[in-house]
mmCIF file of C-alpha atoms in Angstrom:
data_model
loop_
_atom_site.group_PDB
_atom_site.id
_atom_site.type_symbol
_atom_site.label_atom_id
_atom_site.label_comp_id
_atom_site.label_asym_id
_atom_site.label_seq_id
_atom_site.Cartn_x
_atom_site.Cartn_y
_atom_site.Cartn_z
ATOM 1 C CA UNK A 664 42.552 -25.083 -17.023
ATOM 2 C CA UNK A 665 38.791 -23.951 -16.646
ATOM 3 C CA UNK A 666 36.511 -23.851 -20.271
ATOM 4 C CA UNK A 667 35.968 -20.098 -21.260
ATOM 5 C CA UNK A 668 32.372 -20.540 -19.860
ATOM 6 C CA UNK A 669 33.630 -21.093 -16.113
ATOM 7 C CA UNK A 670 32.835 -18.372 -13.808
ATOM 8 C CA UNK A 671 33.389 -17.340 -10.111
ATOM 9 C CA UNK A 672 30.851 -19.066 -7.788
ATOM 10 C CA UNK A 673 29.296 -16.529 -5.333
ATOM 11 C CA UNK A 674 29.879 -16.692 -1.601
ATOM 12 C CA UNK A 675 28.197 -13.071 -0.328
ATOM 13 C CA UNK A 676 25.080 -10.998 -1.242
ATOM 14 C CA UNK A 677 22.997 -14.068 -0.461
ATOM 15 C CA UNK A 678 19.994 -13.350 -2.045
ATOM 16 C CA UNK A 679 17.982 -11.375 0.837
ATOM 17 C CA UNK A 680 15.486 -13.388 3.520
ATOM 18 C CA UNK A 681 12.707 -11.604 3.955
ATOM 19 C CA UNK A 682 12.111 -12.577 7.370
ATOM 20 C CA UNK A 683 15.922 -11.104 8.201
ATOM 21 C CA UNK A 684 14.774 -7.807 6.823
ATOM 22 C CA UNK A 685 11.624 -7.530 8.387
ATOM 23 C CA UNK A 686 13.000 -6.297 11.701
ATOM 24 C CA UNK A 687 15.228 -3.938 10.317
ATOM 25 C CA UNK A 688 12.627 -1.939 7.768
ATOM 26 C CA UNK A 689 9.855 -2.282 10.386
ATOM 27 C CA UNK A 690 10.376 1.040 12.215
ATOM 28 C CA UNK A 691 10.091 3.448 8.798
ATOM 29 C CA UNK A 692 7.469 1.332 7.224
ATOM 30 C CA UNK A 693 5.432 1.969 10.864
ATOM 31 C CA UNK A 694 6.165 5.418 10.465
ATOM 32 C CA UNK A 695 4.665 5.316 7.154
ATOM 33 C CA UNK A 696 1.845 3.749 8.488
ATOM 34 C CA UNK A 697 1.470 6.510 10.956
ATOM 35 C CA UNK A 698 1.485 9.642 8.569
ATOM 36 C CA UNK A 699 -0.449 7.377 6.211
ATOM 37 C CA UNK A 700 -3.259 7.193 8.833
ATOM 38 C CA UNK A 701 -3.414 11.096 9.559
ATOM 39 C CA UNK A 702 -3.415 11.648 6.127
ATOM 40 C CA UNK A 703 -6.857 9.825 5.239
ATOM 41 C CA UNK A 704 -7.630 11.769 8.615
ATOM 42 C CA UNK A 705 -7.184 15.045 7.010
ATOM 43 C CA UNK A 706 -8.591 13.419 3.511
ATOM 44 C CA UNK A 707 -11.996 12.236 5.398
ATOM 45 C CA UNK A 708 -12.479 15.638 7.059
ATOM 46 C CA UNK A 709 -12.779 17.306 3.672
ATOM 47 C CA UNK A 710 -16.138 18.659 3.553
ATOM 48 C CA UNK A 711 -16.787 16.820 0.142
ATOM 49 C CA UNK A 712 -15.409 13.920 1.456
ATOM 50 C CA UNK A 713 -18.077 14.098 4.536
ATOM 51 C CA UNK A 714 -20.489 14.945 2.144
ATOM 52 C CA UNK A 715 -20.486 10.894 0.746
ATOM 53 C CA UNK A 716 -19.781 9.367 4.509
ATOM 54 C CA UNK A 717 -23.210 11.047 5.976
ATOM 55 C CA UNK A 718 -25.374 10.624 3.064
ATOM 56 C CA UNK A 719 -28.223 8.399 4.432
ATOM 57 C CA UNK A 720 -29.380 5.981 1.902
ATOM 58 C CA UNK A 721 -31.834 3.640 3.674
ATOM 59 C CA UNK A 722 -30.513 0.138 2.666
ATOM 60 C CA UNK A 723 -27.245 0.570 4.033
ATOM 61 C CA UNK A 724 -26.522 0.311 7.658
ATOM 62 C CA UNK A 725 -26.623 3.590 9.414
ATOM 63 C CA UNK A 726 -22.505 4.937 9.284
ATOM 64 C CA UNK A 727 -20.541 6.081 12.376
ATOM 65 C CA UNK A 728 -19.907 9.962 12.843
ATOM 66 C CA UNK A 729 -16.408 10.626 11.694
ATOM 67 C CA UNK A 730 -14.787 13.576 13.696
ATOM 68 C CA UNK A 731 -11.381 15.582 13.868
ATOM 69 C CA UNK A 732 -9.222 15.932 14.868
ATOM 70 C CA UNK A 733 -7.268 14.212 12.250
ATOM 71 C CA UNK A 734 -6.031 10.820 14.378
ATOM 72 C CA UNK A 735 -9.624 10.327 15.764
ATOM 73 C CA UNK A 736 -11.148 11.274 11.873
ATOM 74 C CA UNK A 737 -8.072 8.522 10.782
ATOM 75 C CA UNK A 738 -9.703 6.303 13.250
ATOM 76 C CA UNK A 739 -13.028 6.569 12.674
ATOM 77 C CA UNK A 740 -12.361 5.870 9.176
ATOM 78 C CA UNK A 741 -11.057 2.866 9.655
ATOM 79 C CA UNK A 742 -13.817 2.041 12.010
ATOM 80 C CA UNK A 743 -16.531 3.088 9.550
ATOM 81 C CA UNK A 744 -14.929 1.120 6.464
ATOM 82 C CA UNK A 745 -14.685 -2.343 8.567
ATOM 83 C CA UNK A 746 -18.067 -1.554 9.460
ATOM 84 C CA UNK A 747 -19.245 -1.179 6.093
ATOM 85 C CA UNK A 748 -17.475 -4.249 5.120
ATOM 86 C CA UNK A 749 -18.990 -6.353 7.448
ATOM 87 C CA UNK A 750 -22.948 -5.548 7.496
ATOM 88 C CA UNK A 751 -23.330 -5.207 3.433
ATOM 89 C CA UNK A 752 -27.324 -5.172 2.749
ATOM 90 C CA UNK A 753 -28.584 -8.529 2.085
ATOM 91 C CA UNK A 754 -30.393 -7.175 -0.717
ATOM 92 C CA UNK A 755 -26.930 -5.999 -2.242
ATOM 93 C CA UNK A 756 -25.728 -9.829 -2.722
ATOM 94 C CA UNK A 757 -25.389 -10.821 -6.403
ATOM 95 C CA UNK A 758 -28.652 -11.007 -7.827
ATOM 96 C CA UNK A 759 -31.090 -10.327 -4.535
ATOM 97 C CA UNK A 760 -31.647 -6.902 -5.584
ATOM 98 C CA UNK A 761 -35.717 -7.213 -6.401
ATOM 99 C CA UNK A 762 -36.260 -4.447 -8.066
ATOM 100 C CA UNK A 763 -34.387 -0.924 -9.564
ATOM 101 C CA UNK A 764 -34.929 0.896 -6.248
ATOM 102 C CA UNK A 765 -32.554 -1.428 -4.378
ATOM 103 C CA UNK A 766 -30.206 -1.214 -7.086
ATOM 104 C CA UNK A 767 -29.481 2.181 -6.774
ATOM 105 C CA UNK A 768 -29.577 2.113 -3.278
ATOM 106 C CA UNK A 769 -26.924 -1.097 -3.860
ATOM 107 C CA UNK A 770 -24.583 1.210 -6.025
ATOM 108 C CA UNK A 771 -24.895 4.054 -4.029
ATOM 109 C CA UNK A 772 -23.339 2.173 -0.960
ATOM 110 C CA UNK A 773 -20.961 0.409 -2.907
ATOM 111 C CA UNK A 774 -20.147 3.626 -4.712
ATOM 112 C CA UNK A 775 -19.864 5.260 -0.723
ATOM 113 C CA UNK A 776 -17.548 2.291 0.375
ATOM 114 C CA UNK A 777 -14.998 2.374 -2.491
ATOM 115 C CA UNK A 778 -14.414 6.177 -1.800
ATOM 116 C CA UNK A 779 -13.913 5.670 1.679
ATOM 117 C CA UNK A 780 -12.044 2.484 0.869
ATOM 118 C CA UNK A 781 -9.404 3.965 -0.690
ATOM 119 C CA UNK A 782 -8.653 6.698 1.916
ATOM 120 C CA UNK A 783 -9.128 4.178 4.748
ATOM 121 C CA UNK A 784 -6.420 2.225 2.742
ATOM 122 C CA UNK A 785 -3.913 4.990 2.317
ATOM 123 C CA UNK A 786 -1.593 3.928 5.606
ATOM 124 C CA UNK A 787 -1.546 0.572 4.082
ATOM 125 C CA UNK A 788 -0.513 1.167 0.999
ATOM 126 C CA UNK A 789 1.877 3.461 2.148
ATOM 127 C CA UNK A 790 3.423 1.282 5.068
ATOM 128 C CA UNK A 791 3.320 -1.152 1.847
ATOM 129 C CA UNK A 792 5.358 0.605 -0.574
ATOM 130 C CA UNK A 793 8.152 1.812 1.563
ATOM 131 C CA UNK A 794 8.495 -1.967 2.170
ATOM 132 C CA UNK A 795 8.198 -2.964 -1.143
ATOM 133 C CA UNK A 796 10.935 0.049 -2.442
ATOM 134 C CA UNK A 797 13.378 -1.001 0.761
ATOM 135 C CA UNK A 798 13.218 -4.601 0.333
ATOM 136 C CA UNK A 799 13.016 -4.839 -4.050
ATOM 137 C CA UNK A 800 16.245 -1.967 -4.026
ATOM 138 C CA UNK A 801 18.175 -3.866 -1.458
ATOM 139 C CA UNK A 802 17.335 -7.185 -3.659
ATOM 140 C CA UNK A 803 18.120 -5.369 -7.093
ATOM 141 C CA UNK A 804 21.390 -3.606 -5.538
ATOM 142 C CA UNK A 805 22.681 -7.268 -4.110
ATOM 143 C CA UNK A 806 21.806 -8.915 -7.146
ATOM 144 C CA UNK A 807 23.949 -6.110 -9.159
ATOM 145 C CA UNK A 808 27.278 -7.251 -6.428
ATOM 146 C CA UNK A 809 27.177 -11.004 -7.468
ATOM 147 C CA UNK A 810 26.917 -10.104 -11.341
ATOM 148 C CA UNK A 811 30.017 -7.958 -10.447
ATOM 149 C CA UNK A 812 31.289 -10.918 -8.325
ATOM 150 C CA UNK A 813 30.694 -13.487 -11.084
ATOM 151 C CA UNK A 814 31.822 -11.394 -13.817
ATOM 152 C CA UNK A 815 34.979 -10.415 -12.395
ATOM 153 C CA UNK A 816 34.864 -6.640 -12.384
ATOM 154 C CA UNK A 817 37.076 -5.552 -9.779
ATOM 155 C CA UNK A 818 38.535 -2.246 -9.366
ATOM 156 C CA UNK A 819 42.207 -3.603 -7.517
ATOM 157 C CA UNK A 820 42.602 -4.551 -4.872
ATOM 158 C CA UNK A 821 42.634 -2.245 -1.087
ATOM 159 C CA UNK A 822 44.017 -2.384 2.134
ATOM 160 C CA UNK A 823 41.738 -2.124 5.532
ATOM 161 C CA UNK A 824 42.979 0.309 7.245
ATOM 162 C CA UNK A 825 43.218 1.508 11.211
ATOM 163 C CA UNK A 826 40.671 1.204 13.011
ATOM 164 C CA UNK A 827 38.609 -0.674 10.493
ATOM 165 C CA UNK A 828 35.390 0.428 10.805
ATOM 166 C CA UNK A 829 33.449 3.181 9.296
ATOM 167 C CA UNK A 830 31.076 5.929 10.368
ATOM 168 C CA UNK A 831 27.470 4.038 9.224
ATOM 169 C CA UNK A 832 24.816 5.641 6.820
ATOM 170 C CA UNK A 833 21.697 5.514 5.617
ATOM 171 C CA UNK A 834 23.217 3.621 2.873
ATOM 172 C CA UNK A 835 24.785 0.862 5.090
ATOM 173 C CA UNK A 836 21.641 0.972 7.083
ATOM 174 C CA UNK A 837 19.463 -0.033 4.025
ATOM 175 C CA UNK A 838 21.503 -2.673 2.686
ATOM 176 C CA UNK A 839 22.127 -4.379 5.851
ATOM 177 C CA UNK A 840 26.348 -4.277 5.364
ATOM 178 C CA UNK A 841 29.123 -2.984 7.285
ATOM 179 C CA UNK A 842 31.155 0.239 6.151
ATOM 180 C CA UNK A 843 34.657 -0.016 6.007
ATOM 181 C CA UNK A 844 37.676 2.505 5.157
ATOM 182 C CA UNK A 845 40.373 1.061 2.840
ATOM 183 C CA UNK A 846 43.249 2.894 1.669
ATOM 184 C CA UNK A 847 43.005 1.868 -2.204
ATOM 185 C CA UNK A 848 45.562 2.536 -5.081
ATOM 186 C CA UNK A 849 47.771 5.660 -5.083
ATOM 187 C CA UNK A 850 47.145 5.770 -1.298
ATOM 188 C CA UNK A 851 43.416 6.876 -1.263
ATOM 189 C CA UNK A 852 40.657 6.211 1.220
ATOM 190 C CA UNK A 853 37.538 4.636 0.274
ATOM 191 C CA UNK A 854 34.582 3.742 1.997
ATOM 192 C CA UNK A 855 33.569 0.291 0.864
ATOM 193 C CA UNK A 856 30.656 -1.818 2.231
ATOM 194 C CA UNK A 857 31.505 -5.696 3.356
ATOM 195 C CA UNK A 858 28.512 -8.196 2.260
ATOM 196 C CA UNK A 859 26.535 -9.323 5.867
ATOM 197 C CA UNK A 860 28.157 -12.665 5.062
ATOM 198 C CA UNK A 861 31.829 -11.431 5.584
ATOM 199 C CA UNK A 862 33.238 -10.234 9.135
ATOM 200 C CA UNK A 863 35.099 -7.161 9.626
ATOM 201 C CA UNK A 864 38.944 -8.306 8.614
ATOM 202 C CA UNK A 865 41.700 -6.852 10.455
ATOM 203 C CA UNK A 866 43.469 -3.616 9.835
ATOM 204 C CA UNK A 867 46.297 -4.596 7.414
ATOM 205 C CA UNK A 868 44.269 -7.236 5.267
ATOM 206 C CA UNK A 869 43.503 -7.087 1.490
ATOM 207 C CA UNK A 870 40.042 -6.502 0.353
ATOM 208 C CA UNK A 871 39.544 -6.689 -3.800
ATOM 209 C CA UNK A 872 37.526 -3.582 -4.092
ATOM 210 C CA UNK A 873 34.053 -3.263 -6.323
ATOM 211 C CA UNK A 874 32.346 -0.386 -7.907
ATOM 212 C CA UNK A 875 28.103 -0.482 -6.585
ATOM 213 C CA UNK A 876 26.572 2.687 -8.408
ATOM 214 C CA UNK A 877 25.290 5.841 -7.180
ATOM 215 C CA UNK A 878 23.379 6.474 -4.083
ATOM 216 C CA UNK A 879 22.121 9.953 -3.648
ATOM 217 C CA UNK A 880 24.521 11.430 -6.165
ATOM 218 C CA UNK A 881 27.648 9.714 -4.420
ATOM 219 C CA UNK A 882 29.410 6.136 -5.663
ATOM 220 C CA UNK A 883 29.242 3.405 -3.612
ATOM 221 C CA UNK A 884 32.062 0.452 -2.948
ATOM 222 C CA UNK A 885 31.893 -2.684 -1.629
ATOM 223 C CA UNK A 886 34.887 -5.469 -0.986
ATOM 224 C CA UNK A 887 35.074 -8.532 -0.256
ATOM 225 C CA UNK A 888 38.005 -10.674 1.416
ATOM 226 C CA UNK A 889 41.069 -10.615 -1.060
ATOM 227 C CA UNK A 890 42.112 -14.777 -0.861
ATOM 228 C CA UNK A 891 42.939 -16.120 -4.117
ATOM 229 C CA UNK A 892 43.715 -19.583 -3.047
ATOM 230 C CA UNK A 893 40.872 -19.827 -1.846
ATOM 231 C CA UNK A 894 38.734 -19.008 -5.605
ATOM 232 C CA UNK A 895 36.247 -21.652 -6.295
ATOM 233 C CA UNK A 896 35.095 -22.089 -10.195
ATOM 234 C CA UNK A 897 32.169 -23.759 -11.645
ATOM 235 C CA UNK A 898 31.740 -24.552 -15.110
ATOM 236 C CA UNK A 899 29.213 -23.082 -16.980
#
């Protein structure tokens, strides 16, 4: 008989590769990228903003035009900011400045670079984030189905039913699974997700069903393969 501390070892909601994901997320997070990069277009066109880019201060190396419309402002952003980057004033290096004339001139350029900076770096952070929120929800939400797993929490148990697959969503999209429809107890229909490890079972096999939280107002399900001889326990 297993100790009190045993529990259920976990077969699905591998933890998720991000090289697996990559290929999946990379369309929206390029997307982002793209309204990222007309919005510091738009952002750099601002009259205050061009204000800073065409301000000549005579240490600094002489800037590129930026002009709309907003891709070719986006672009010459980015063009203007790597510039920048690359041909600092010597005299700006740590301790070079020789006297207070170049160190204003020093702070003005690196005060003209940081505000650019950070519109130049708007697409990445974007194209960032959306990665970061796709990848760390689908790792929270699969981490959330093996505590259910573990723990035991099932909800019963559910039959596939005919045909076996569901209509897909955004939902099953993001997480990488496969929807099914299962008639559960008192002859309802449920759409349930099956973890990427688990294939598509046939119409007419038992799924134990699991409860996965809310997703735009609406609960979600997931199941995995109903096969009690085939429970494996660990002690804890």
């Amino acid at each position: 008989m297993p100790s009190p501390t045993a529990k259920r070892q976990v077969r699905y909601f591998h933890k998720p590769a991000l090289g697996r994901v990559l290929s999946r997320f990379l369309l929206p997070v390029v997307a982002a990228y793209f309204v990222g990069f007309v919005v510091s277009g738009v952002a750099v066109l601002d009259p205050a903003v061009q204000k800073v880019a065409q301000k000549h201060i005579p240490i600094s190396p002489a800037p590129h035009s930026i002009q709309g419309p907003a891709l070719q402002a986006g672009r010459d952003l980015q063009s203007v900011v790597w510039h920048y980057l690359t041909h600092q004033p010597e005299a700006c290096g740590e301790g070079r400045a020789v006297n207070d004339f170049q160190r204003i001139q020093c702070r003005e350029f690196a005060s003209r670079l940081s505000s650019l900076g950070w519109l130049a770096a708007i697409p990445f952070l974007l194209a960032g984030g959306l990665f970061f929120v796709l990848f760390d929800g689908m790792r929270m939400r699969f981490s959330r189905a093996r505590t259910q797993i573990a723990a035991g929490r099932m909800l019963g148990r559910g039959v596939v039913t005919d045909p076996a697959r569901a209509a897909p969503d955004l939902f099953s999209w993001w997480m990488g699974v496969t929807p099914v429809t299962v008639q559960g107890a008192e002859g309802r229909q449920l759409v349930v997700c099956l973890p990427p490890e688990m294939a598509v079972p046939e119409p007419g096999a038992s799924v134990t069903l699991y409860e996965w939280g809310k997703f735009a107002g609406k609960k979600r399900y997931f199941a995995v393969l109903y096969a009690p001889h085939l429970a494996v326990l660990q002690g804890g």
